[in-house]
mmCIF file of C-alpha atoms in Angstrom:
data_model
loop_
_atom_site.group_PDB
_atom_site.id
_atom_site.type_symbol
_atom_site.label_atom_id
_atom_site.label_comp_id
_atom_site.label_asym_id
_atom_site.label_seq_id
_atom_site.Cartn_x
_atom_site.Cartn_y
_atom_site.Cartn_z
ATOM 1 C CA MET A 5 8.776 8.015 -34.105
ATOM 2 C CA PRO A 6 9.583 10.091 -30.965
ATOM 3 C CA LYS A 7 8.132 8.923 -27.666
ATOM 4 C CA ARG A 8 6.582 10.838 -24.837
ATOM 5 C CA HIS A 9 8.739 10.786 -21.701
ATOM 6 C CA ALA A 10 7.492 10.192 -18.152
ATOM 7 C CA VAL A 11 9.671 10.696 -15.088
ATOM 8 C CA VAL A 12 8.508 8.751 -12.046
ATOM 9 C CA ALA A 13 9.713 9.963 -8.644
ATOM 10 C CA GLY A 14 9.965 6.897 -6.419
ATOM 11 C CA ALA A 15 10.591 3.203 -7.058
ATOM 12 C CA GLY A 16 8.139 1.779 -4.587
ATOM 13 C CA ILE A 17 5.288 -0.485 -5.622
ATOM 14 C CA GLY A 18 3.184 2.362 -7.029
ATOM 15 C CA GLY A 19 6.045 4.014 -8.887
ATOM 16 C CA LEU A 20 7.286 0.774 -10.418
ATOM 17 C CA THR A 21 3.761 -0.218 -11.459
ATOM 18 C CA ALA A 22 3.299 3.180 -13.094
ATOM 19 C CA GLY A 23 6.604 2.737 -14.903
ATOM 20 C CA ILE A 24 5.551 -0.669 -16.256
ATOM 21 C CA ALA A 25 2.082 0.518 -17.278
ATOM 22 C CA LEU A 26 3.463 3.557 -19.129
ATOM 23 C CA HIS A 27 6.286 1.569 -20.714
ATOM 24 C CA ARG A 28 3.787 -0.960 -22.065
ATOM 25 C CA ARG A 29 1.746 1.951 -23.383
ATOM 26 C CA GLY A 30 4.716 3.056 -25.452
ATOM 27 C CA TRP A 31 6.171 5.763 -23.236
ATOM 28 C CA ARG A 32 9.852 6.254 -22.505
ATOM 29 C CA VAL A 33 10.108 6.000 -18.725
ATOM 30 C CA THR A 34 12.703 7.120 -16.196
ATOM 31 C CA VAL A 35 12.150 5.988 -12.596
ATOM 32 C CA CYS A 36 14.203 7.988 -10.094
ATOM 33 C CA GLU A 37 14.738 6.510 -6.633
ATOM 34 C CA ARG A 38 16.568 8.267 -3.805
ATOM 35 C CA ALA A 39 17.854 5.021 -2.275
ATOM 36 C CA ALA A 40 21.214 3.881 -3.560
ATOM 37 C CA GLU A 41 19.998 0.355 -4.301
ATOM 38 C CA PRO A 42 16.887 -1.833 -4.115
ATOM 39 C CA PRO A 43 15.787 -2.727 -0.575
ATOM 40 C CA ALA A 44 17.338 -5.880 0.832
ATOM 41 C CA THR A 45 14.937 -6.216 3.757
ATOM 42 C CA GLY A 46 11.357 -5.271 4.337
ATOM 43 C CA ALA A 47 7.913 -6.414 5.303
ATOM 44 C CA GLY A 48 5.233 -8.369 3.523
ATOM 45 C CA ILE A 49 2.270 -7.135 1.558
ATOM 46 C CA GLY A 50 -1.153 -8.548 0.883
ATOM 47 C CA LEU A 51 -2.533 -8.176 -2.619
ATOM 48 C CA ALA A 52 -6.317 -8.181 -2.599
ATOM 49 C CA PRO A 53 -8.401 -9.151 -5.660
ATOM 50 C CA ASN A 54 -8.724 -5.512 -6.759
ATOM 51 C CA ALA A 55 -4.935 -5.102 -6.950
ATOM 52 C CA LEU A 56 -4.488 -8.447 -8.698
ATOM 53 C CA ARG A 57 -7.040 -7.403 -11.337
ATOM 54 C CA ALA A 58 -5.225 -4.110 -11.856
ATOM 55 C CA LEU A 59 -1.882 -5.872 -12.307
ATOM 56 C CA ASP A 60 -3.486 -8.335 -14.693
ATOM 57 C CA ALA A 61 -4.718 -5.386 -16.787
ATOM 58 C CA ILE A 62 -1.079 -4.495 -17.560
ATOM 59 C CA GLY A 63 0.052 -8.085 -18.008
ATOM 60 C CA VAL A 64 1.703 -8.620 -14.605
ATOM 61 C CA ASP A 65 1.095 -11.946 -12.849
ATOM 62 C CA ALA A 66 2.127 -11.121 -9.292
ATOM 63 C CA ALA A 67 1.891 -14.691 -8.017
ATOM 64 C CA ARG A 68 4.114 -16.024 -10.766
ATOM 65 C CA ALA A 69 6.574 -13.155 -10.543
ATOM 66 C CA ALA A 70 6.992 -12.845 -6.792
ATOM 67 C CA GLY A 71 5.644 -16.076 -5.337
ATOM 68 C CA SER A 72 2.579 -16.070 -3.161
ATOM 69 C CA ALA A 73 0.797 -17.668 -0.263
ATOM 70 C CA VAL A 74 -2.934 -18.177 -0.005
ATOM 71 C CA PRO A 75 -4.016 -18.710 3.629
ATOM 72 C CA THR A 76 -6.864 -21.096 4.302
ATOM 73 C CA THR A 77 -8.712 -18.549 6.411
ATOM 74 C CA MET A 78 -8.590 -14.875 7.300
ATOM 75 C CA GLY A 79 -10.030 -13.284 10.385
ATOM 76 C CA VAL A 80 -9.820 -11.399 13.667
ATOM 77 C CA ARG A 81 -9.125 -12.945 17.074
ATOM 78 C CA ARG A 82 -9.053 -11.876 20.706
ATOM 79 C CA SER A 83 -5.820 -12.001 22.685
ATOM 80 C CA GLY A 84 -6.988 -15.252 24.292
ATOM 81 C CA GLY A 85 -7.341 -16.870 20.873
ATOM 82 C CA GLN A 86 -11.116 -16.800 20.325
ATOM 83 C CA TRP A 87 -12.128 -15.956 16.780
ATOM 84 C CA LEU A 88 -14.315 -12.879 16.451
ATOM 85 C CA THR A 89 -14.791 -13.329 12.719
ATOM 86 C CA ARG A 90 -13.330 -15.760 10.200
ATOM 87 C CA THR A 91 -13.735 -16.247 6.448
ATOM 88 C CA GLY A 92 -12.416 -19.033 4.264
ATOM 89 C CA THR A 93 -10.360 -17.861 1.327
ATOM 90 C CA ALA A 94 -12.219 -20.381 -0.825
ATOM 91 C CA ASP A 95 -15.362 -18.349 -0.127
ATOM 92 C CA MET A 96 -13.492 -15.195 -1.079
ATOM 93 C CA ALA A 97 -12.283 -16.766 -4.309
ATOM 94 C CA ALA A 98 -15.833 -17.843 -5.143
ATOM 95 C CA ARG A 99 -17.178 -14.344 -4.536
ATOM 96 C CA TYR A 100 -14.384 -12.290 -6.124
ATOM 97 C CA GLY A 101 -12.972 -14.652 -8.717
ATOM 98 C CA MET A 102 -9.633 -15.034 -6.920
ATOM 99 C CA PRO A 103 -8.320 -15.124 -3.367
ATOM 100 C CA PRO A 104 -6.003 -12.517 -1.896
ATOM 101 C CA ILE A 105 -2.323 -13.466 -1.850
ATOM 102 C CA ALA A 106 0.598 -12.484 0.359
ATOM 103 C CA VAL A 107 4.115 -11.824 -0.937
ATOM 104 C CA PRO A 108 7.358 -10.459 0.497
ATOM 105 C CA ARG A 109 7.512 -6.780 -0.419
ATOM 106 C CA THR A 110 11.126 -7.067 -1.588
ATOM 107 C CA ALA A 111 10.217 -9.925 -3.946
ATOM 108 C CA LEU A 112 7.358 -7.918 -5.427
ATOM 109 C CA THR A 113 9.448 -4.788 -5.984
ATOM 110 C CA ALA A 114 12.235 -6.878 -7.528
ATOM 111 C CA ALA A 115 9.762 -8.523 -9.909
ATOM 112 C CA LEU A 116 8.274 -5.175 -10.906
ATOM 113 C CA ALA A 117 11.713 -3.651 -11.433
ATOM 114 C CA ALA A 118 12.685 -6.588 -13.646
ATOM 115 C CA ALA A 119 9.726 -5.816 -15.923
ATOM 116 C CA LEU A 120 11.224 -2.421 -16.810
ATOM 117 C CA PRO A 121 14.077 -1.785 -19.253
ATOM 118 C CA PRO A 122 17.312 -1.665 -17.217
ATOM 119 C CA GLU A 123 18.053 1.875 -18.346
ATOM 120 C CA ALA A 124 14.720 3.073 -16.956
ATOM 121 C CA LEU A 125 15.747 2.699 -13.298
ATOM 122 C CA ARG A 126 18.025 5.240 -11.654
ATOM 123 C CA TYR A 127 18.874 4.470 -8.039
ATOM 124 C CA GLY A 128 20.638 7.094 -5.950
ATOM 125 C CA THR A 129 18.763 9.802 -7.838
ATOM 126 C CA ALA A 130 16.511 11.861 -5.587
ATOM 127 C CA VAL A 131 13.993 14.169 -7.220
ATOM 128 C CA THR A 132 14.270 17.534 -5.457
ATOM 129 C CA ALA A 133 11.865 19.701 -7.449
ATOM 130 C CA VAL A 134 9.840 19.990 -10.639
ATOM 131 C CA ASP A 135 9.823 23.172 -12.715
ATOM 132 C CA ASP A 136 6.475 23.112 -14.518
ATOM 133 C CA THR A 137 6.362 26.741 -15.550
ATOM 134 C CA GLY A 138 7.617 26.389 -19.128
ATOM 135 C CA GLY A 139 6.477 24.368 -22.091
ATOM 136 C CA GLY A 140 6.899 21.101 -20.197
ATOM 137 C CA PRO A 141 8.040 19.965 -16.758
ATOM 138 C CA VAL A 142 11.742 19.750 -15.954
ATOM 139 C CA VAL A 143 12.687 17.435 -13.107
ATOM 140 C CA ARG A 144 15.543 18.579 -10.859
ATOM 141 C CA THR A 145 17.595 15.914 -9.110
ATOM 142 C CA ALA A 146 20.030 15.926 -6.215
ATOM 143 C CA ALA A 147 22.683 14.674 -8.609
ATOM 144 C CA GLY A 148 22.376 17.919 -10.562
ATOM 145 C CA ALA A 149 20.865 16.329 -13.654
ATOM 146 C CA ASP A 150 17.782 17.948 -15.183
ATOM 147 C CA LEU A 151 15.279 15.646 -16.860
ATOM 148 C CA PRO A 152 12.814 17.205 -19.318
ATOM 149 C CA ALA A 153 9.540 15.293 -19.378
ATOM 150 C CA ASP A 154 6.040 15.277 -20.779
ATOM 151 C CA LEU A 155 4.687 13.985 -17.466
ATOM 152 C CA VAL A 156 5.902 13.593 -13.884
ATOM 153 C CA VAL A 157 4.466 10.856 -11.680
ATOM 154 C CA ALA A 158 4.917 11.714 -8.012
ATOM 155 C CA ALA A 159 5.198 8.390 -6.218
ATOM 156 C CA ASP A 160 7.585 9.832 -3.656
ATOM 157 C CA GLY A 161 5.968 8.438 -0.549
ATOM 158 C CA ILE A 162 4.039 9.526 2.489
ATOM 159 C CA HIS A 163 6.240 12.586 3.103
ATOM 160 C CA SER A 164 6.139 13.548 -0.606
ATOM 161 C CA PRO A 165 8.228 16.702 -1.125
ATOM 162 C CA LEU A 166 6.413 17.268 -4.428
ATOM 163 C CA ARG A 167 3.045 17.210 -2.672
ATOM 164 C CA GLN A 168 4.243 19.719 -0.110
ATOM 165 C CA ALA A 169 5.660 21.998 -2.805
ATOM 166 C CA CYS A 170 2.534 22.039 -4.978
ATOM 167 C CA PHE A 171 -0.081 22.041 -2.205
ATOM 168 C CA PRO A 172 1.542 24.258 0.467
ATOM 169 C CA THR A 173 -1.744 25.038 2.271
ATOM 170 C CA HIS A 174 -2.791 21.398 2.634
ATOM 171 C CA PRO A 175 -2.768 20.281 6.306
ATOM 172 C CA GLY A 176 -0.445 17.378 5.525
ATOM 173 C CA LEU A 177 -0.235 14.249 7.651
ATOM 174 C CA HIS A 178 -2.335 13.180 10.629
ATOM 175 C CA TYR A 179 -0.796 11.011 13.368
ATOM 176 C CA LEU A 180 -2.998 8.013 14.042
ATOM 177 C CA GLY A 181 -1.748 7.564 17.608
ATOM 178 C CA GLU A 182 -0.014 4.237 16.986
ATOM 179 C CA ILE A 183 3.416 2.831 16.370
ATOM 180 C CA ALA A 184 3.815 -0.248 14.167
ATOM 181 C CA TRP A 185 6.482 -2.917 14.332
ATOM 182 C CA ARG A 186 6.986 -5.118 11.264
ATOM 183 C CA ALA A 187 9.246 -8.074 10.549
ATOM 184 C CA ILE A 188 9.555 -11.261 8.516
ATOM 185 C CA VAL A 189 10.632 -14.427 10.350
ATOM 186 C CA ASP A 190 11.546 -17.962 9.337
ATOM 187 C CA ALA A 191 9.257 -20.531 10.949
ATOM 188 C CA PRO A 192 8.477 -23.342 8.457
ATOM 189 C CA ASP A 193 7.868 -25.777 11.323
ATOM 190 C CA LEU A 194 4.943 -23.832 12.765
ATOM 191 C CA LEU A 195 2.575 -24.507 9.853
ATOM 192 C CA VAL A 196 0.203 -21.644 10.638
ATOM 193 C CA PRO A 197 -2.463 -21.719 7.884
ATOM 194 C CA ALA A 198 -4.466 -18.609 8.820
ATOM 195 C CA MET A 199 -3.914 -14.921 8.186
ATOM 196 C CA SER A 200 -5.093 -13.251 11.357
ATOM 197 C CA GLU A 201 -5.132 -10.019 13.287
ATOM 198 C CA THR A 202 -5.551 -10.206 17.057
ATOM 199 C CA TRP A 203 -7.148 -7.343 18.980
ATOM 200 C CA GLY A 204 -6.291 -6.538 22.567
ATOM 201 C CA ARG A 205 -6.900 -3.230 24.312
ATOM 202 C CA GLY A 206 -4.945 -0.564 22.459
ATOM 203 C CA GLU A 207 -2.723 -3.224 20.874
ATOM 204 C CA ARG A 208 -2.909 -5.507 17.855
ATOM 205 C CA PHE A 209 -0.810 -8.345 16.442
ATOM 206 C CA GLY A 210 -0.997 -9.639 12.861
ATOM 207 C CA VAL A 211 0.264 -12.893 11.334
ATOM 208 C CA THR A 212 0.492 -13.477 7.576
ATOM 209 C CA PRO A 213 1.972 -16.730 6.197
ATOM 210 C CA LEU A 214 4.225 -16.356 3.157
ATOM 211 C CA SER A 215 4.897 -18.958 0.488
ATOM 212 C CA ASP A 216 8.416 -19.932 1.585
ATOM 213 C CA GLY A 217 7.674 -20.908 5.173
ATOM 214 C CA ARG A 218 8.285 -17.403 6.470
ATOM 215 C CA TYR A 219 5.742 -15.185 8.198
ATOM 216 C CA TYR A 220 5.110 -11.501 7.927
ATOM 217 C CA LEU A 221 4.377 -10.180 11.401
ATOM 218 C CA TYR A 222 3.158 -6.786 12.468
ATOM 219 C CA ALA A 223 2.081 -5.269 15.755
ATOM 220 C CA THR A 224 0.704 -1.908 16.826
ATOM 221 C CA ALA A 225 0.300 -0.043 20.101
ATOM 222 C CA LEU A 226 -1.073 3.324 21.157
ATOM 223 C CA VAL A 227 1.916 5.504 22.054
ATOM 224 C CA PRO A 228 2.974 9.155 21.582
ATOM 225 C CA ALA A 229 4.568 9.962 18.237
ATOM 226 C CA GLY A 230 8.305 9.355 18.180
ATOM 227 C CA THR A 231 8.275 6.645 20.844
ATOM 228 C CA ARG A 232 10.984 4.073 20.203
ATOM 229 C CA SER A 233 12.159 1.119 22.279
ATOM 230 C CA ALA A 234 15.885 0.488 22.521
ATOM 231 C CA ASP A 235 15.225 -3.215 21.948
ATOM 232 C CA PRO A 236 12.039 -3.832 19.929
ATOM 233 C CA ARG A 237 12.372 -7.587 20.475
ATOM 234 C CA ALA A 238 12.038 -7.167 24.238
ATOM 235 C CA GLU A 239 9.237 -4.641 23.807
ATOM 236 C CA LEU A 240 7.224 -7.028 21.634
ATOM 237 C CA ARG A 241 7.771 -9.848 24.108
ATOM 238 C CA ARG A 242 6.607 -7.633 26.976
ATOM 239 C CA ARG A 243 3.453 -6.573 25.176
ATOM 240 C CA PHE A 244 2.415 -9.759 23.380
ATOM 241 C CA GLY A 245 4.242 -12.678 25.012
ATOM 242 C CA SER A 246 1.158 -13.864 26.917
ATOM 243 C CA TRP A 247 -1.166 -13.778 23.909
ATOM 244 C CA HIS A 248 -2.532 -16.879 22.194
ATOM 245 C CA ASP A 249 -0.536 -19.397 20.142
ATOM 246 C CA PRO A 250 1.322 -19.134 17.803
ATOM 247 C CA ILE A 251 2.274 -15.588 18.863
ATOM 248 C CA PRO A 252 4.763 -16.618 21.614
ATOM 249 C CA ALA A 253 6.497 -19.044 19.227
ATOM 250 C CA LEU A 254 6.708 -16.361 16.539
ATOM 251 C CA LEU A 255 8.168 -13.946 19.084
ATOM 252 C CA ASP A 256 10.884 -16.555 19.739
ATOM 253 C CA ARG A 257 11.835 -16.239 16.068
ATOM 254 C CA ILE A 258 11.771 -12.454 16.254
ATOM 255 C CA GLU A 259 14.380 -12.616 18.999
ATOM 256 C CA ARG A 260 16.757 -14.224 16.503
ATOM 257 C CA LEU A 261 16.590 -11.185 14.233
ATOM 258 C CA ASP A 262 18.918 -8.223 14.287
ATOM 259 C CA ARG A 263 17.286 -5.114 15.655
ATOM 260 C CA ALA A 264 17.637 -3.478 12.241
ATOM 261 C CA ASP A 265 15.420 -6.186 10.730
ATOM 262 C CA ILE A 266 12.475 -5.031 12.855
ATOM 263 C CA LEU A 267 10.925 -1.939 11.321
ATOM 264 C CA GLN A 268 9.453 0.637 13.687
ATOM 265 C CA ASN A 269 7.242 3.373 12.232
ATOM 266 C CA ASP A 270 4.717 5.854 13.525
ATOM 267 C CA LEU A 271 1.440 5.484 11.642
ATOM 268 C CA TYR A 272 0.106 8.470 9.720
ATOM 269 C CA ASP A 273 -2.530 9.106 7.116
ATOM 270 C CA LEU A 274 -3.360 12.182 5.086
ATOM 271 C CA ALA A 275 -5.299 14.650 7.223
ATOM 272 C CA ALA A 276 -7.633 15.575 4.348
ATOM 273 C CA PRO A 277 -7.962 14.681 0.669
ATOM 274 C CA LEU A 278 -5.852 16.618 -1.795
ATOM 275 C CA PRO A 279 -7.842 19.165 -3.803
ATOM 276 C CA SER A 280 -6.701 17.302 -6.914
ATOM 277 C CA LEU A 281 -4.495 14.322 -7.709
ATOM 278 C CA HIS A 282 -2.739 16.347 -10.391
ATOM 279 C CA HIS A 283 -1.229 19.800 -10.738
ATOM 280 C CA GLY A 284 -0.062 20.964 -14.128
ATOM 281 C CA ARG A 285 1.690 17.929 -15.596
ATOM 282 C CA ILE A 286 2.386 16.254 -12.249
ATOM 283 C CA ALA A 287 0.197 13.351 -11.092
ATOM 284 C CA TRP A 288 0.296 11.933 -7.572
ATOM 285 C CA LEU A 289 -0.322 8.316 -6.647
ATOM 286 C CA GLY A 290 -0.078 5.960 -3.691
ATOM 287 C CA ASP A 291 1.012 7.320 -0.311
ATOM 288 C CA ALA A 292 2.015 10.621 -1.907
ATOM 289 C CA ALA A 293 -1.590 11.114 -3.023
ATOM 290 C CA HIS A 294 -3.668 9.558 -0.252
ATOM 291 C CA ALA A 295 -1.588 8.097 2.576
ATOM 292 C CA MET A 296 -3.844 5.797 4.566
ATOM 293 C CA ALA A 297 -3.758 3.633 7.662
ATOM 294 C CA PRO A 298 -2.735 0.014 6.981
ATOM 295 C CA ASN A 299 -5.855 -1.410 8.614
ATOM 296 C CA LEU A 300 -7.559 -2.595 5.418
ATOM 297 C CA GLY A 301 -4.371 -3.759 3.690
ATOM 298 C CA GLN A 302 -5.210 -1.391 0.838
ATOM 299 C CA GLY A 303 -2.343 1.111 0.769
ATOM 300 C CA GLY A 304 -0.266 -0.754 -1.794
ATOM 301 C CA CYS A 305 -3.383 -2.039 -3.548
ATOM 302 C CA GLN A 306 -4.691 1.471 -4.131
ATOM 303 C CA ALA A 307 -1.273 2.603 -5.376
ATOM 304 C CA ILE A 308 -1.388 -0.188 -7.967
ATOM 305 C CA GLU A 309 -4.900 0.838 -9.006
ATOM 306 C CA ASP A 310 -3.752 4.474 -9.326
ATOM 307 C CA ALA A 311 -0.845 3.558 -11.571
ATOM 308 C CA VAL A 312 -2.867 1.376 -13.910
ATOM 309 C CA VAL A 313 -5.740 3.860 -14.238
ATOM 310 C CA LEU A 314 -3.339 6.760 -14.847
ATOM 311 C CA ALA A 315 -1.545 4.968 -17.684
ATOM 312 C CA HIS A 316 -4.854 3.798 -19.148
ATOM 313 C CA LEU A 317 -6.157 7.360 -19.397
ATOM 314 C CA LEU A 318 -2.993 8.879 -20.850
ATOM 315 C CA PRO A 319 -2.298 8.931 -24.596
ATOM 316 C CA VAL A 320 -0.045 6.298 -26.093
ATOM 317 C CA GLY A 321 3.635 7.099 -25.986
ATOM 318 C CA ASP A 322 4.285 7.473 -29.700
ATOM 319 C CA VAL A 323 3.934 11.172 -30.439
ATOM 320 C CA GLY A 324 1.675 11.628 -33.436
ATOM 321 C CA ALA A 325 0.028 8.241 -32.989
ATOM 322 C CA GLY A 326 -2.921 9.910 -31.274
ATOM 323 C CA GLY A 327 -4.464 7.998 -28.561
ATOM 324 C CA GLY A 328 -5.774 7.987 -25.146
ATOM 325 C CA SER A 329 -7.536 4.991 -23.739
ATOM 326 C CA GLY A 330 -8.064 2.465 -26.488
ATOM 327 C CA GLY A 331 -6.128 4.518 -29.024
ATOM 328 C CA GLY A 332 -8.532 7.457 -29.279
ATOM 329 C CA ASP A 333 -7.867 11.078 -28.330
ATOM 330 C CA THR A 334 -8.431 11.628 -24.594
ATOM 331 C CA GLY A 335 -8.723 15.357 -24.709
ATOM 332 C CA GLY A 336 -7.914 18.639 -26.365
ATOM 333 C CA SER A 337 -10.129 20.766 -28.516
ATOM 334 C CA GLY A 338 -9.171 19.514 -31.959
ATOM 335 C CA PRO A 339 -6.625 17.677 -34.087
ATOM 336 C CA GLY A 340 -3.118 18.040 -32.726
ATOM 337 C CA ALA A 341 -4.321 19.287 -29.331
ATOM 338 C CA ASP A 342 -2.375 18.104 -26.290
ATOM 339 C CA PRO A 343 -4.335 15.240 -24.680
ATOM 340 C CA ILE A 344 -2.311 15.057 -21.446
ATOM 341 C CA PRO A 345 -4.072 17.798 -19.401
ATOM 342 C CA ASP A 346 -7.503 16.318 -20.003
ATOM 343 C CA ALA A 347 -6.180 12.838 -19.225
ATOM 344 C CA LEU A 348 -4.851 14.044 -15.867
ATOM 345 C CA ALA A 349 -8.169 15.698 -15.063
ATOM 346 C CA ALA A 350 -9.885 12.398 -15.866
ATOM 347 C CA TYR A 351 -7.418 10.617 -13.570
ATOM 348 C CA THR A 352 -8.355 12.859 -10.645
ATOM 349 C CA ALA A 353 -12.056 12.324 -11.395
ATOM 350 C CA ALA A 354 -11.589 8.547 -11.544
ATOM 351 C CA ARG A 355 -9.467 8.108 -8.432
ATOM 352 C CA ARG A 356 -9.982 10.870 -5.878
ATOM 353 C CA ASP A 357 -13.330 9.775 -4.405
ATOM 354 C CA ARG A 358 -12.476 6.078 -4.308
ATOM 355 C CA THR A 359 -9.118 6.539 -2.618
ATOM 356 C CA ASP A 360 -10.521 8.984 -0.086
ATOM 357 C CA MET A 361 -13.313 6.542 0.762
ATOM 358 C CA VAL A 362 -10.686 3.886 1.477
ATOM 359 C CA ARG A 363 -8.573 6.351 3.491
ATOM 360 C CA VAL A 364 -11.483 7.306 5.732
ATOM 361 C CA ARG A 365 -12.627 3.720 6.148
ATOM 362 C CA ALA A 366 -9.122 2.534 7.064
ATOM 363 C CA ARG A 367 -8.903 5.211 9.758
ATOM 364 C CA ARG A 368 -12.247 4.136 11.240
ATOM 365 C CA VAL A 369 -11.295 0.456 11.298
ATOM 366 C CA GLY A 370 -8.049 1.347 13.041
ATOM 367 C CA ARG A 371 -9.911 3.246 15.754
ATOM 368 C CA LEU A 372 -12.148 0.226 16.281
ATOM 369 C CA GLY A 373 -9.244 -2.203 16.530
ATOM 370 C CA ALA A 374 -7.263 0.026 18.896
ATOM 371 C CA LEU A 375 -9.976 0.608 21.498
ATOM 372 C CA ARG A 376 -8.429 0.730 24.961
ATOM 373 C CA ASN A 377 -11.454 1.110 27.232
ATOM 374 C CA PRO A 378 -12.447 -2.390 28.446
ATOM 375 C CA LEU A 379 -16.194 -1.798 28.142
ATOM 376 C CA ALA A 380 -15.858 -0.330 24.644
ATOM 377 C CA ALA A 381 -13.572 -3.186 23.582
ATOM 378 C CA ALA A 382 -16.005 -5.778 24.946
ATOM 379 C CA ALA A 383 -18.912 -4.165 23.077
ATOM 380 C CA ARG A 384 -16.816 -4.106 19.905
ATOM 381 C CA ASP A 385 -15.958 -7.784 20.232
ATOM 382 C CA LEU A 386 -19.590 -8.705 20.823
ATOM 383 C CA ALA A 387 -20.732 -6.765 17.764
ATOM 384 C CA VAL A 388 -18.086 -8.315 15.519
ATOM 385 C CA ARG A 389 -18.891 -11.856 16.728
ATOM 386 C CA ALA A 390 -22.601 -11.274 16.120
ATOM 387 C CA THR A 391 -22.075 -10.299 12.485
ATOM 388 C CA PRO A 392 -22.543 -13.312 10.157
ATOM 389 C CA ALA A 393 -19.448 -14.120 8.119
ATOM 390 C CA ARG A 394 -21.338 -13.772 4.838
ATOM 391 C CA LEU A 395 -22.333 -10.211 5.749
ATOM 392 C CA ALA A 396 -18.792 -9.341 6.799
ATOM 393 C CA LEU A 397 -17.529 -10.644 3.470
ATOM 394 C CA ARG A 398 -20.181 -8.718 1.559
ATOM 395 C CA GLY A 399 -18.929 -5.587 3.278
ATOM 396 C CA MET A 400 -15.679 -5.919 1.306
ATOM 397 C CA ASP A 401 -17.419 -5.791 -2.093
ATOM 398 C CA ASP A 402 -16.715 -2.123 -2.692
ATOM 399 C CA LEU A 403 -13.016 -2.712 -2.056
ATOM 400 C CA PHE A 404 -12.391 -6.034 -3.777
ATOM 401 C CA ASN A 405 -14.780 -5.446 -6.697
ATOM 402 C CA GLY A 406 -14.113 -1.737 -6.923
ATOM 403 C CA PHE A 407 -11.320 -1.650 -9.504
ATOM 404 C CA ARG A 408 -12.460 -0.610 -12.972
ATOM 405 C CA LEU A 409 -10.724 0.948 -15.908
ATOM 406 C CA PRO A 410 -12.591 4.130 -16.864
ATOM 407 C CA GLY A 411 -14.640 3.973 -20.102
#
C-alpha cells in the first residue's frame, strides 16, 4: 500500500521528533538538514514534564535514550548566593507525576536520529523553497534535488526561510536586548546538586548539572545586538568572577575550553504570533513557528509538543487506510476526501494560542530577570522572596500540565 510522504526541513529537536512521530504513524519521512553532519558540540537542554509526556506519547523514553540528571532542587539566587526561591524536584514529581530532567542536547538529537530509519535523514541538504502551487508541494533543495511530498514540516529554525517566504508581511524577529553565552564543562568533583539561575543587575548566570558529571552553563547580559567579545572566557570571568560559589570554580573549567566551544548568540523571539501555523500543506513548528526567549526553558519543550500534536492530528500514512487521530477521518467532506488540510487547520487551532502564551510569558520573565536599575531589582528580589514556594510551583501548572493530545 503506498504511503504518504512528509518532508521535514531541519533536523533539530522539533524536526527529528516530528519525523519519529510521523514515521510511527505510518508515513514515509525525509528529514533534510543543511548541516553536513550531526552536531558534535552544543549546549544542554531541560525537558520539563510536559515535553516528557509528549515524547512518551510517541514511545520515546528520553531519559533512557539520552541519559538524564535530576537535580535535587531548582531555584533562583542573588549574585551573593542568597536563594530568592527554591523548589525540591521531589515536590515537582509529586505534583506533575515526574520531575524535569536535563540532558546534553547532542545526546538527545543523536537518540532521536537513531529512532528514524537511516535513509530518512539527509545531512548536507538545505531546503531552499517549497512550490505548493500544484497538486502537492514540491521541496526544492540546494543540492538540486526536488522532493515531491504530501506534507512539508518547516522546522528550519529561528530564521526560517520558509516562514519568511510564506508570511512576507510578518514583522519577523524581535531582539530581546541580551546576548547569551552557553557551554558544557567537566567538573565531576564539584558535586553541585541544584539547578539554579542567579540574577544580578542586567546579568544572569545559570547552572544545570548533567548526568555524567558535566554541567551546562549559560549566562546573559544586556548588550547591543551583534556585540561579541574576542575572548568569551575572559568576558565571563570579568562579569561573573565575583559571584557566589560554585560560579568561580565553574568559570575555571570554562577557561580550559576552546573558544569555539563557548556559544555566543543574540537572543530573539518572534515579534508577533504568526497568523497561522500552516499555509497550504506546510506546517511550522518550534522556533520557526514561535521563537521564544529561553527564560522558561520551554523552547525545545514546545517544539516537541508541536511535533507530537501535528502527527496525532494527521491521517495515518497508508493511503487508503483512512484515518486521522485514532484511525478516523480527520477532515474532508465525504469518502475519499483529502484529510490533510483539515488536519493542519486543527493543528493551528490546537497549538497557536498555547505557544503564543508561552512566548509572551517567557519574554516577561526575561525582562524581570534582566532588570538593571538597583531599586527595581531590589523590589523584584523582595517580591520573589515573599512568594511561598508552593504558590510559585502552582504557577507552573499551565506549562507542566498543559500538554494534551486533541480529542
